Short mmCIF file of C-alpha atoms in Angstrom, two decimals:
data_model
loop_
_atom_site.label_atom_id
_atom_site.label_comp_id
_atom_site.label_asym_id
_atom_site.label_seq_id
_atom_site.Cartn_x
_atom_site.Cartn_y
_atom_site.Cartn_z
CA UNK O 1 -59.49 62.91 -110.89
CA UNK O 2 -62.97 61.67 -111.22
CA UNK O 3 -61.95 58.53 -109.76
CA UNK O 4 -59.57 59.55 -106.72
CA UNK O 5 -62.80 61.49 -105.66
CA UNK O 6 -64.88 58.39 -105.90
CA UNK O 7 -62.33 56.01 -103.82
CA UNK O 8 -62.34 59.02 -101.45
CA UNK O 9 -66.04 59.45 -100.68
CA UNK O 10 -66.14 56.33 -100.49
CA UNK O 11 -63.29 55.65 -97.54
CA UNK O 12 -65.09 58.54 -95.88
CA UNK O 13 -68.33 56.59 -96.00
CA UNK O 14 -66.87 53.35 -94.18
CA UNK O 15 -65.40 55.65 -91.80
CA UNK O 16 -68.61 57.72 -90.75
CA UNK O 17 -70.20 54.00 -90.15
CA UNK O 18 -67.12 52.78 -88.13
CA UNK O 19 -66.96 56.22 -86.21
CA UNK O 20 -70.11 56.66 -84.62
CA UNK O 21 -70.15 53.84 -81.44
CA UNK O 22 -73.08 53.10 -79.42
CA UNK O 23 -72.89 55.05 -75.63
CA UNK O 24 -74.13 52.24 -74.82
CA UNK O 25 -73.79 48.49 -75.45
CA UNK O 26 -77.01 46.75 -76.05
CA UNK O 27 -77.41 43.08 -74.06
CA UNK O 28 -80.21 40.83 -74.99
CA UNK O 29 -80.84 39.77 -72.03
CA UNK O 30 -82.00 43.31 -71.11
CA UNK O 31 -85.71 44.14 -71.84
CA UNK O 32 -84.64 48.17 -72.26
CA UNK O 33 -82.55 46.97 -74.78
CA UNK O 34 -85.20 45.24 -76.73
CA UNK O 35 -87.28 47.86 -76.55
CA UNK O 36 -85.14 50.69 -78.06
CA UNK O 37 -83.82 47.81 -80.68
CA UNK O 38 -87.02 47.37 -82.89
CA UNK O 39 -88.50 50.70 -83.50
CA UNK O 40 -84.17 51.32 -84.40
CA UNK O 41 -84.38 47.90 -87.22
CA UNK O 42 -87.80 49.49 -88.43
CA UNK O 43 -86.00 53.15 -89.05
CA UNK O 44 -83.05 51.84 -90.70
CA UNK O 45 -85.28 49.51 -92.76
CA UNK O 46 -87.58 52.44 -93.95
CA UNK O 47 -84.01 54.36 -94.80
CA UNK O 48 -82.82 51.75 -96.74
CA UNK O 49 -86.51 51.84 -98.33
CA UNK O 50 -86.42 55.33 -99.19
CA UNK O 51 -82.78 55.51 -100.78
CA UNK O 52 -84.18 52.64 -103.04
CA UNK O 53 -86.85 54.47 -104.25
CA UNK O 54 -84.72 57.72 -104.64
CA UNK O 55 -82.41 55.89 -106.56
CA UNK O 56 -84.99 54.33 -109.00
CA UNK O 57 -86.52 57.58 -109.36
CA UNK O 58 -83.34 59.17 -110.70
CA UNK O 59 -82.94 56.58 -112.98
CA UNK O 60 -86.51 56.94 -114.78
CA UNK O 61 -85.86 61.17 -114.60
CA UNK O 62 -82.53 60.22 -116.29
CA UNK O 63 -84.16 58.12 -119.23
CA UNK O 64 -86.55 61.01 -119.92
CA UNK O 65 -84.46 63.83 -119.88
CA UNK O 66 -81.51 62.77 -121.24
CA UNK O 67 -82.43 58.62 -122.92
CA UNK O 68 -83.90 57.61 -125.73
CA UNK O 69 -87.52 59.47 -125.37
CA UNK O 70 -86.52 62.86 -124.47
CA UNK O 71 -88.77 65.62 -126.04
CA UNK O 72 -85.98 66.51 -128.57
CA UNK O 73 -85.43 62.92 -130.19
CA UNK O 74 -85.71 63.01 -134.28
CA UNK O 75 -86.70 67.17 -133.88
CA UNK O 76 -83.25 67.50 -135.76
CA UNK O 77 -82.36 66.88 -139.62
CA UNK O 78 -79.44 64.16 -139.20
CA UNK O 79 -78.16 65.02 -142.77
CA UNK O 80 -75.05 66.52 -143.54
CA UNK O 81 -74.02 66.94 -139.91
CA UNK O 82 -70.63 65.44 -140.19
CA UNK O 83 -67.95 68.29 -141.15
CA UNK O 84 -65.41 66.97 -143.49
CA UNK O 85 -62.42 64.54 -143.12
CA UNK O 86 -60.30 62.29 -144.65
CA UNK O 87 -59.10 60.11 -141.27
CA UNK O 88 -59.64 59.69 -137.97
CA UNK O 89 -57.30 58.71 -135.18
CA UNK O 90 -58.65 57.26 -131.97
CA UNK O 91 -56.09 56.93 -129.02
CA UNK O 92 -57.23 54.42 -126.92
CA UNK O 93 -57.43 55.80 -122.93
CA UNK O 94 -58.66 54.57 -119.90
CA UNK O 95 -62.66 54.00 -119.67
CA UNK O 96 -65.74 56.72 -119.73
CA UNK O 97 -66.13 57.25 -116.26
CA UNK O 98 -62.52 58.26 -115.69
CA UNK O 99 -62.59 60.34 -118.85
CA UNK O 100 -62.77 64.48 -117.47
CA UNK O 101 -65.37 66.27 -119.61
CA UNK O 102 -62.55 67.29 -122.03
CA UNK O 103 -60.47 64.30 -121.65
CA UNK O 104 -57.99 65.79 -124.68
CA UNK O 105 -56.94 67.71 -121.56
CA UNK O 106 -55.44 64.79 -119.33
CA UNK O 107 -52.00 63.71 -119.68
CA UNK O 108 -51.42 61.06 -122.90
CA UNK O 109 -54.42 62.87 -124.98
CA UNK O 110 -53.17 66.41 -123.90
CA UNK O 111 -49.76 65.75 -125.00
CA UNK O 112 -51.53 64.06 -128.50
CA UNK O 113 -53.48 67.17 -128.88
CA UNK O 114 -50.77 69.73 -128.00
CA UNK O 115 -48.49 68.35 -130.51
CA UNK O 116 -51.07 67.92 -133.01
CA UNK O 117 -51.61 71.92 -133.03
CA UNK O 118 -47.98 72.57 -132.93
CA UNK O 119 -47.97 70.69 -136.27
CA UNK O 120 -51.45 71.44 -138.14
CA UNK O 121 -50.31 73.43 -140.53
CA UNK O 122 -47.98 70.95 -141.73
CA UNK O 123 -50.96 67.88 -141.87
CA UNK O 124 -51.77 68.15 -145.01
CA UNK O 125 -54.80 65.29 -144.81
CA UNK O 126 -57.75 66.87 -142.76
CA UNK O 127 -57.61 64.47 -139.31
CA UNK O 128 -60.17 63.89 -136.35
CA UNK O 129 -58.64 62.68 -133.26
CA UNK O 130 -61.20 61.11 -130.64
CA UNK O 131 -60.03 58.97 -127.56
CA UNK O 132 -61.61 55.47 -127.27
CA UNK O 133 -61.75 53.27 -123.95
CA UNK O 134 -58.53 51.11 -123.45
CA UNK O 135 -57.51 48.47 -121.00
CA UNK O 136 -58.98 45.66 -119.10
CA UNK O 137 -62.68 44.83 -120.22
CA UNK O 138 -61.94 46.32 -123.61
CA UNK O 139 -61.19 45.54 -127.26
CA UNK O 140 -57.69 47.75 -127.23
CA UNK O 141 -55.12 48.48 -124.58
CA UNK O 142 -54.12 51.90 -123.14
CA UNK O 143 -51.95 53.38 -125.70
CA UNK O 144 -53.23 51.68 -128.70
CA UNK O 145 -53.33 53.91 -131.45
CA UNK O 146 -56.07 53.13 -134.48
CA UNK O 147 -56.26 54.94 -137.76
CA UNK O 148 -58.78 54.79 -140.52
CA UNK O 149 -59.56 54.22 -143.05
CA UNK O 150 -56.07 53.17 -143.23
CA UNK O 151 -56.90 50.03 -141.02
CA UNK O 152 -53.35 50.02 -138.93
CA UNK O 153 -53.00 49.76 -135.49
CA UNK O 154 -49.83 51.09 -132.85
CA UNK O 155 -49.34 49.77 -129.69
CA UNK O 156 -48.36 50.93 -126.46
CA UNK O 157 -47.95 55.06 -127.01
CA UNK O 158 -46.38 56.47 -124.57
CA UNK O 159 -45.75 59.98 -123.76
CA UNK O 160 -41.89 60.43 -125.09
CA UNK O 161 -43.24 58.83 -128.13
CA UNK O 162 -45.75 61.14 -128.82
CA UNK O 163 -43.54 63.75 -130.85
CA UNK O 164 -42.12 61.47 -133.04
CA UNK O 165 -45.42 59.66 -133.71
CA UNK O 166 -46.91 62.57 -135.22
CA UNK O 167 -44.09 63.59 -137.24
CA UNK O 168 -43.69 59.99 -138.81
CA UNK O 169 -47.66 59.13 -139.15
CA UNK O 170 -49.73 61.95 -139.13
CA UNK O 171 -47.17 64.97 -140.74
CA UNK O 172 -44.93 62.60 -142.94
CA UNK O 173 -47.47 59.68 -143.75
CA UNK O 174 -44.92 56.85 -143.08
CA UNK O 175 -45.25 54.08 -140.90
CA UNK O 176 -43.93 54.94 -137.46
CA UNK O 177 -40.11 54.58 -136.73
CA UNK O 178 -40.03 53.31 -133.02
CA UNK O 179 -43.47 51.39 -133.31
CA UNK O 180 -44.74 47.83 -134.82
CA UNK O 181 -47.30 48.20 -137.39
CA UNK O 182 -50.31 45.95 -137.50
CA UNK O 183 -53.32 45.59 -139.82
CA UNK O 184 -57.13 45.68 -138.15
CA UNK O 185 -59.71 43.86 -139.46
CA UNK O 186 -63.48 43.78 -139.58
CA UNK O 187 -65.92 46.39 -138.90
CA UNK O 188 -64.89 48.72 -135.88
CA UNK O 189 -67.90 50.36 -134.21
CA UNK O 190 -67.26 53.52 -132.06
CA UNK O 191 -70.45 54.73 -129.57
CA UNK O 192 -70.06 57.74 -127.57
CA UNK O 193 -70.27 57.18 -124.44
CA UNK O 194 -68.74 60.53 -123.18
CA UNK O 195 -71.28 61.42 -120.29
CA UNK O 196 -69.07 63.71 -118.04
CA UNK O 197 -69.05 65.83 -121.34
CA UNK O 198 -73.12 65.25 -121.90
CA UNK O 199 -75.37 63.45 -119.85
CA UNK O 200 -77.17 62.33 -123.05
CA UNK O 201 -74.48 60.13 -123.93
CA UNK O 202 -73.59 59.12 -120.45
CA UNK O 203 -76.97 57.72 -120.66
CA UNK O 204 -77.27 56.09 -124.62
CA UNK O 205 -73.98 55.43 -125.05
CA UNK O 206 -73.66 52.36 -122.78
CA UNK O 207 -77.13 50.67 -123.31
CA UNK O 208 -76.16 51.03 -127.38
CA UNK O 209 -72.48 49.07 -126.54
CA UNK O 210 -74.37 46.47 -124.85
CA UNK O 211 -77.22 46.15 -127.18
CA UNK O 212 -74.57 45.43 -129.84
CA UNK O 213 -72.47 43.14 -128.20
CA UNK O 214 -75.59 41.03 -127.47
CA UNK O 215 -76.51 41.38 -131.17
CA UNK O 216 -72.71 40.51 -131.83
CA UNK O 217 -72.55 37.52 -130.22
CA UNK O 218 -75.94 36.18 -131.19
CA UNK O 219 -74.90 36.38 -134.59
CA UNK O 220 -71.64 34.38 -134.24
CA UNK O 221 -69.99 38.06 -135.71
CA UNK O 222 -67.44 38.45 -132.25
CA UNK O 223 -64.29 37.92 -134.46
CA UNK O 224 -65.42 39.92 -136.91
CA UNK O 225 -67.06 43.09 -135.23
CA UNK O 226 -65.55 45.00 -132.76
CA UNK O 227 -67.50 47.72 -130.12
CA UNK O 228 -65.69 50.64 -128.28
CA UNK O 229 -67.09 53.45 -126.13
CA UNK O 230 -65.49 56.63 -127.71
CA UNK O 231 -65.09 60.42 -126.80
CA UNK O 232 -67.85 63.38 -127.84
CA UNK O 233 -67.39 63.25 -131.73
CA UNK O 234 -70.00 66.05 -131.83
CA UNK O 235 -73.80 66.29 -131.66
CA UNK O 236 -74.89 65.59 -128.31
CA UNK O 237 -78.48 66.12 -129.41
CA UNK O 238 -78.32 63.56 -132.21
CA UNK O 239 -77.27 60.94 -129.19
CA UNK O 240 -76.77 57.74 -129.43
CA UNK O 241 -74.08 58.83 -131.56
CA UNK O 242 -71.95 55.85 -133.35
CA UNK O 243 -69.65 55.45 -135.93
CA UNK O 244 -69.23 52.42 -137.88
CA UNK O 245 -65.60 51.86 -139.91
CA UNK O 246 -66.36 48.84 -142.35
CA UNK O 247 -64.70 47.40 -145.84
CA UNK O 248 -66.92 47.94 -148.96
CA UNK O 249 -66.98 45.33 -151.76
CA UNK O 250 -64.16 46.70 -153.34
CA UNK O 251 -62.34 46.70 -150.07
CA UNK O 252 -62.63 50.40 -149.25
CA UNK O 253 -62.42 51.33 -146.09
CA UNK O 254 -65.71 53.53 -145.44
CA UNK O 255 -66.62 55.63 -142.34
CA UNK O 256 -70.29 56.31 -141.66
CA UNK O 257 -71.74 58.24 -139.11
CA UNK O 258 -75.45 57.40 -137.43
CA UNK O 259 -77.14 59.35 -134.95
CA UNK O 260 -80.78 59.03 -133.10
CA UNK O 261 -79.91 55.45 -132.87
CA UNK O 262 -81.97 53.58 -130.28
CA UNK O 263 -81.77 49.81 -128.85
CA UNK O 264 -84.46 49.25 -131.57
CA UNK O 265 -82.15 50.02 -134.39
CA UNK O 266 -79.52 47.58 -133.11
CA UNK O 267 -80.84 44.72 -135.34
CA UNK O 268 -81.05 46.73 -138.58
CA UNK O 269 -77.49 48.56 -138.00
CA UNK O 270 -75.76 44.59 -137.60
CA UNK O 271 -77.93 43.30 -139.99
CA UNK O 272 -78.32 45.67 -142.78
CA UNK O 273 -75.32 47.98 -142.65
CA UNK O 274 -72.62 45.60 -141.24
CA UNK O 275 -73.52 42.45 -142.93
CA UNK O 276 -74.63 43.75 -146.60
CA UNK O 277 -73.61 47.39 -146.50
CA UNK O 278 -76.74 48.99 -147.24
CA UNK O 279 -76.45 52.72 -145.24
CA UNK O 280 -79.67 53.26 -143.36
CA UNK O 281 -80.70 56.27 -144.37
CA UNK O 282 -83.11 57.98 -141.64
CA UNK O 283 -80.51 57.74 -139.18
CA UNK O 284 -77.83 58.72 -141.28
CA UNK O 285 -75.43 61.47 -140.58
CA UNK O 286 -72.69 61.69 -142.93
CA UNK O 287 -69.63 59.96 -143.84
CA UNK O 288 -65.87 60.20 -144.23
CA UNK O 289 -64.30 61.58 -147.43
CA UNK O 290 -67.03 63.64 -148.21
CA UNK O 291 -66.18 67.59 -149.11
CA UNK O 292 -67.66 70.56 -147.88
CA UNK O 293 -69.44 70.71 -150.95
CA UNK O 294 -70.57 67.11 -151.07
CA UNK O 295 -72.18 67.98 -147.46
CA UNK O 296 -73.94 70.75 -148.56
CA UNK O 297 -75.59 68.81 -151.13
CA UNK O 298 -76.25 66.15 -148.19
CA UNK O 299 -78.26 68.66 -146.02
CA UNK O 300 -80.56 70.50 -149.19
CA UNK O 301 -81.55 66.63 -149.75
CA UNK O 302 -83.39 66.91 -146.22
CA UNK O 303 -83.44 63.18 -146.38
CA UNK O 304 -85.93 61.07 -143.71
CA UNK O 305 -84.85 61.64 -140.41
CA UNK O 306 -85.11 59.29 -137.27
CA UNK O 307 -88.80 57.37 -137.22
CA UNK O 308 -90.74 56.11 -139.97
CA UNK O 309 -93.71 54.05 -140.50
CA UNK O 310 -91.79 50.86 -141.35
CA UNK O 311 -89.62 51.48 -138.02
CA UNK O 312 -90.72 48.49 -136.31
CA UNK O 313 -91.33 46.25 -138.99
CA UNK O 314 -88.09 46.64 -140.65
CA UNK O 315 -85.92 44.31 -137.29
CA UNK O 316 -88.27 40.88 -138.20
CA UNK O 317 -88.80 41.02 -141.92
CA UNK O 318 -85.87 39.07 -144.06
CA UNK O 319 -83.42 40.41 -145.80
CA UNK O 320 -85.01 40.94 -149.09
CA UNK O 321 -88.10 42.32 -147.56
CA UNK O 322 -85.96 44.91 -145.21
CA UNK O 323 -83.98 46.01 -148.35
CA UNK O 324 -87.60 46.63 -150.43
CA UNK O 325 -88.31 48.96 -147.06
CA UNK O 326 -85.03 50.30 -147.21
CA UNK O 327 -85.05 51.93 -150.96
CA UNK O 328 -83.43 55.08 -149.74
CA UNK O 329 -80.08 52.88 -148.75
CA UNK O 330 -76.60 52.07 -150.72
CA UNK O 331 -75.21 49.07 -151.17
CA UNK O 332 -71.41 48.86 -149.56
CA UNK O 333 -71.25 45.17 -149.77
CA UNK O 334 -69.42 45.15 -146.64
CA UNK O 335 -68.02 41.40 -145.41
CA UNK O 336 -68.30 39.93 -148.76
CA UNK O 337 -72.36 40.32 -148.76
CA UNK O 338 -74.28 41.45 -151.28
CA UNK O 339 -77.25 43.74 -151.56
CA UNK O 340 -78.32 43.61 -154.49
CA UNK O 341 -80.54 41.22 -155.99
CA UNK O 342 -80.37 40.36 -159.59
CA UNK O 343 -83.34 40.76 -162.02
CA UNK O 344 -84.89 43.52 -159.87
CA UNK O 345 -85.49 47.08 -160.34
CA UNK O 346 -84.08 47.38 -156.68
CA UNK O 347 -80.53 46.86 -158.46
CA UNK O 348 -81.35 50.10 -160.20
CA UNK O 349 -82.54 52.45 -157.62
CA UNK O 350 -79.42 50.96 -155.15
CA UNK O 351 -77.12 52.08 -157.28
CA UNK O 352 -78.30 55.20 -157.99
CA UNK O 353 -78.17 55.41 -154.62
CA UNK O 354 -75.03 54.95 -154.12
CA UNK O 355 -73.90 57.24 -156.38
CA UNK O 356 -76.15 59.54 -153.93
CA UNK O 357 -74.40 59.05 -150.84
CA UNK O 358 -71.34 57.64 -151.51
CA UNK O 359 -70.73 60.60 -154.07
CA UNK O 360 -67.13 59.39 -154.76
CA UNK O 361 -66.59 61.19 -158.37
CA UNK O 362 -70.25 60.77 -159.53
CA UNK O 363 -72.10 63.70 -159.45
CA UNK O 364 -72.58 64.03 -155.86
CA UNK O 365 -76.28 63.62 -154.50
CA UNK O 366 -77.76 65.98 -156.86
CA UNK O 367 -76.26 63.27 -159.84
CA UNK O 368 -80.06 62.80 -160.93
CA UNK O 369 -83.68 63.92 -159.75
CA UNK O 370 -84.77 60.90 -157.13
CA UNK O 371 -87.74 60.12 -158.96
CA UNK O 372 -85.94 58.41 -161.61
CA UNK O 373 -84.53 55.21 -159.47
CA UNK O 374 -88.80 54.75 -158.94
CA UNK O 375 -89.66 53.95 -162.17
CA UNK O 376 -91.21 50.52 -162.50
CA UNK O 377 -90.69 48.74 -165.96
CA UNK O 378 -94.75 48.58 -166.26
CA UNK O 379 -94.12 52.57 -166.13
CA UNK O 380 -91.58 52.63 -169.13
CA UNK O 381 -93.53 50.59 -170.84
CA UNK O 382 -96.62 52.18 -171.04
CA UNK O 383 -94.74 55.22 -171.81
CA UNK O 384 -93.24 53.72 -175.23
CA UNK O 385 -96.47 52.42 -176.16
CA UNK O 386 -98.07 56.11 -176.09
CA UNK O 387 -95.86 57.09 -178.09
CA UNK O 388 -95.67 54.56 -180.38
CA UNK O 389 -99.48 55.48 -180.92
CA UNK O 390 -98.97 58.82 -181.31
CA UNK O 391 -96.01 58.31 -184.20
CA UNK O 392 -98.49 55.78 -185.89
CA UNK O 393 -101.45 58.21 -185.82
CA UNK O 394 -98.83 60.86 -187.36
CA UNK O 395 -97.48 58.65 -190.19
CA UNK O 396 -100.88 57.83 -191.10
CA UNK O 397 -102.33 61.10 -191.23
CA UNK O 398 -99.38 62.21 -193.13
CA UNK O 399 -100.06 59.88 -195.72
CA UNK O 400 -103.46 60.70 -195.80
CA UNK O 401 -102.46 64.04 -196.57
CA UNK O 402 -100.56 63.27 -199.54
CA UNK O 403 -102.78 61.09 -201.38
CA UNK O 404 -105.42 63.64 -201.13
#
């Protein structure tokens, strides 16, 4: 284990300093001795020097290859990268840096995912199973099981229980007989955070969970949005990777997926997705519920991806300014806010985009040509008036016809 390893280089460390003792012993009353002591202090110094600057050097490499401005950031359409499913399990185990690089394969999560093949076939609602962080520090505790968009929480899985678990929950779709039931609430955010599977997470993952929980508890939102470090849900290149699991207005559970997402897009993703629902569309990946066919549609959209020009703009402007920015966004109404404003033409083009993304029996994203949510009233307008003209030029002539 990743973590018996660490304990163990580190006992071997202590030892090597313990083990090697001076031939020897120094007295400070000798002036031999206080010769050979300073140019000693000056070498360890300069050591201790060096494997600072070492350190800090790896660090900035790390950032660039594998953070937030490596070469292949936004080079990727986000679109339609999310392969279909109805609901997602996350098993709550351990933290990221004891996770192996496919943790499915260590003990609670192998038995999870060995029992889940034994019974695919019989699962009749298309499932993703990812393992989020449990224990001390987190939101969950080892053995928690979570389930969306049904919003129920298990506790305290164990590995006899396993079987029966997935035959009662997952197979049968009835609460589970030897476990206690409870309803979550909120929004549930899920960063990857995997980085013994890919450094690129290893190295988003956690500067996105504590960007958030800053943002979180600035906001006042801590009871009401929670942050876990999850599993590789697929994508490494899009990293940071997140998922966000949030009630609509109608009380819908929905499951979007972002990806691309920087420390900059913090603000925007608590203030604009979480609190009023509107889906940010440039970082957008793709959502729960959608078919195969819905995600097809999705990627031929080739919506924006990653950066625009109103980026950096969007995280200070209020919320009826960000929302003008954001006209390629649907409003969720997540939280009991509202997006929409009345006696706008933004009510028009949000819907329409909703129907776009969302695509829950409405045409999918191809429902109507794009240009048609732009329309400005002055637009209609002068279009009636032109041909208003024209049938008043025709009715005249015609009459002109007859009396001659």
């Amino acid at each position: 284990m990743r973590i018996a390893h660490l304990a163990r280089s580190l006992i071997s460390f202590t030892l090597n300093l313990s083990s090697a003792p001076l031939t020897k012993p120094l007295s400070f009353h000798s002036p031999t001795a206080k010769t050979t002591e300073r140019p000693r202090r000056r070498v360890f110094q300069f050591s201790m020097e060096k494997t600072d600057n070492v350190s800090t050097t790896a660090t900035e490499d790390a950032a660039v290859n594998y953070g937030f401005t490596r070469s292949e950031m936004y080079k990727s359409n986000l679109a339609g990268t999310v392969g279909p499913y109805d609901r997602h399990v996350f098993l709550c185990f351990k933290n990221p840096d004891a996770w192996l690089p496919h943790v499915e394969e260590d003990d609670l999560p192998k038995l999870v995912s060995t029992a889940l093949k034994t019974r695919k076939n019989d699962i009749t609602v298309k499932t993703k199973v990812t393992i989020c962080e449990g224990g001390e520090g987190s939101e969950f505790e080892n053995g928690d099981v979570l389930i969306f968009p049904d919003m129920i929480k298990y506790k305290d899985l164990k590995d006899s229980d396993v079987d029966g678990f997935v035959d009662d929950v997952l197979v049968s779709g009835k609460p589970w007989a030897s476990g206690v039931q409870e309803v979550l609430t909120g929004s549930h955010v899920f960063v990857c955070a995997h980085g013994s599977r890919d450094k690129r997470c290893g190295v988003c993952g956690p500067v996105l969970i504590e960007k958030l929980k800053e943002g979180i508890e600035s906001r006042g939102l801590k009871d009401k949005v929670f942050v876990s470090a999850c599993s590789h849900v697929g994508g490494h290149k899009y990293a940071g990777n997140l998922i966000i699991y949030s009630p609509n207005s109608d009380g819908k559970t929905m499951g979007h997926w972002y990806g691309y997402v920087t420390p900059e897009d913090v603000p925007e993703i608590l203030d604009q997705h979480i609190e009023k629902g509107i889906v940010i569309e440039r970082i957008w990946r793709g959502q729960m519920g959608l078919s195969t066919e819905e995600g097809e549609k999705v990627r031929e959209q080739k919506l924006p991806n990653g950066k625009d020009e109103t980026k950096s703009n969007k995280h200070e402007e209020n919320s009826a300014e960000a929302a003008k920015d954001n006209v390629a966004s649907c409003c969720q109404g997540a939280n009991g806010f509202s997006c929409c404003r009345d006696g706008s033409s933004e009510i028009i083009k949000e819907k329409k985009l909703e129907e776009n993304i969302e695509g829950h029996g409405k045409g999918g994203l191809d429902k109507l040509p794009r240009w048609i949510g732009s329309l400005e009233q002055s637009d209609v307008l002068a279009a009636v008036a032109v041909v208003g003209a024209v049938a008043t030029i025709a009715v005249a002539y015609s009459i002109y016809k007859r009396s001659g």
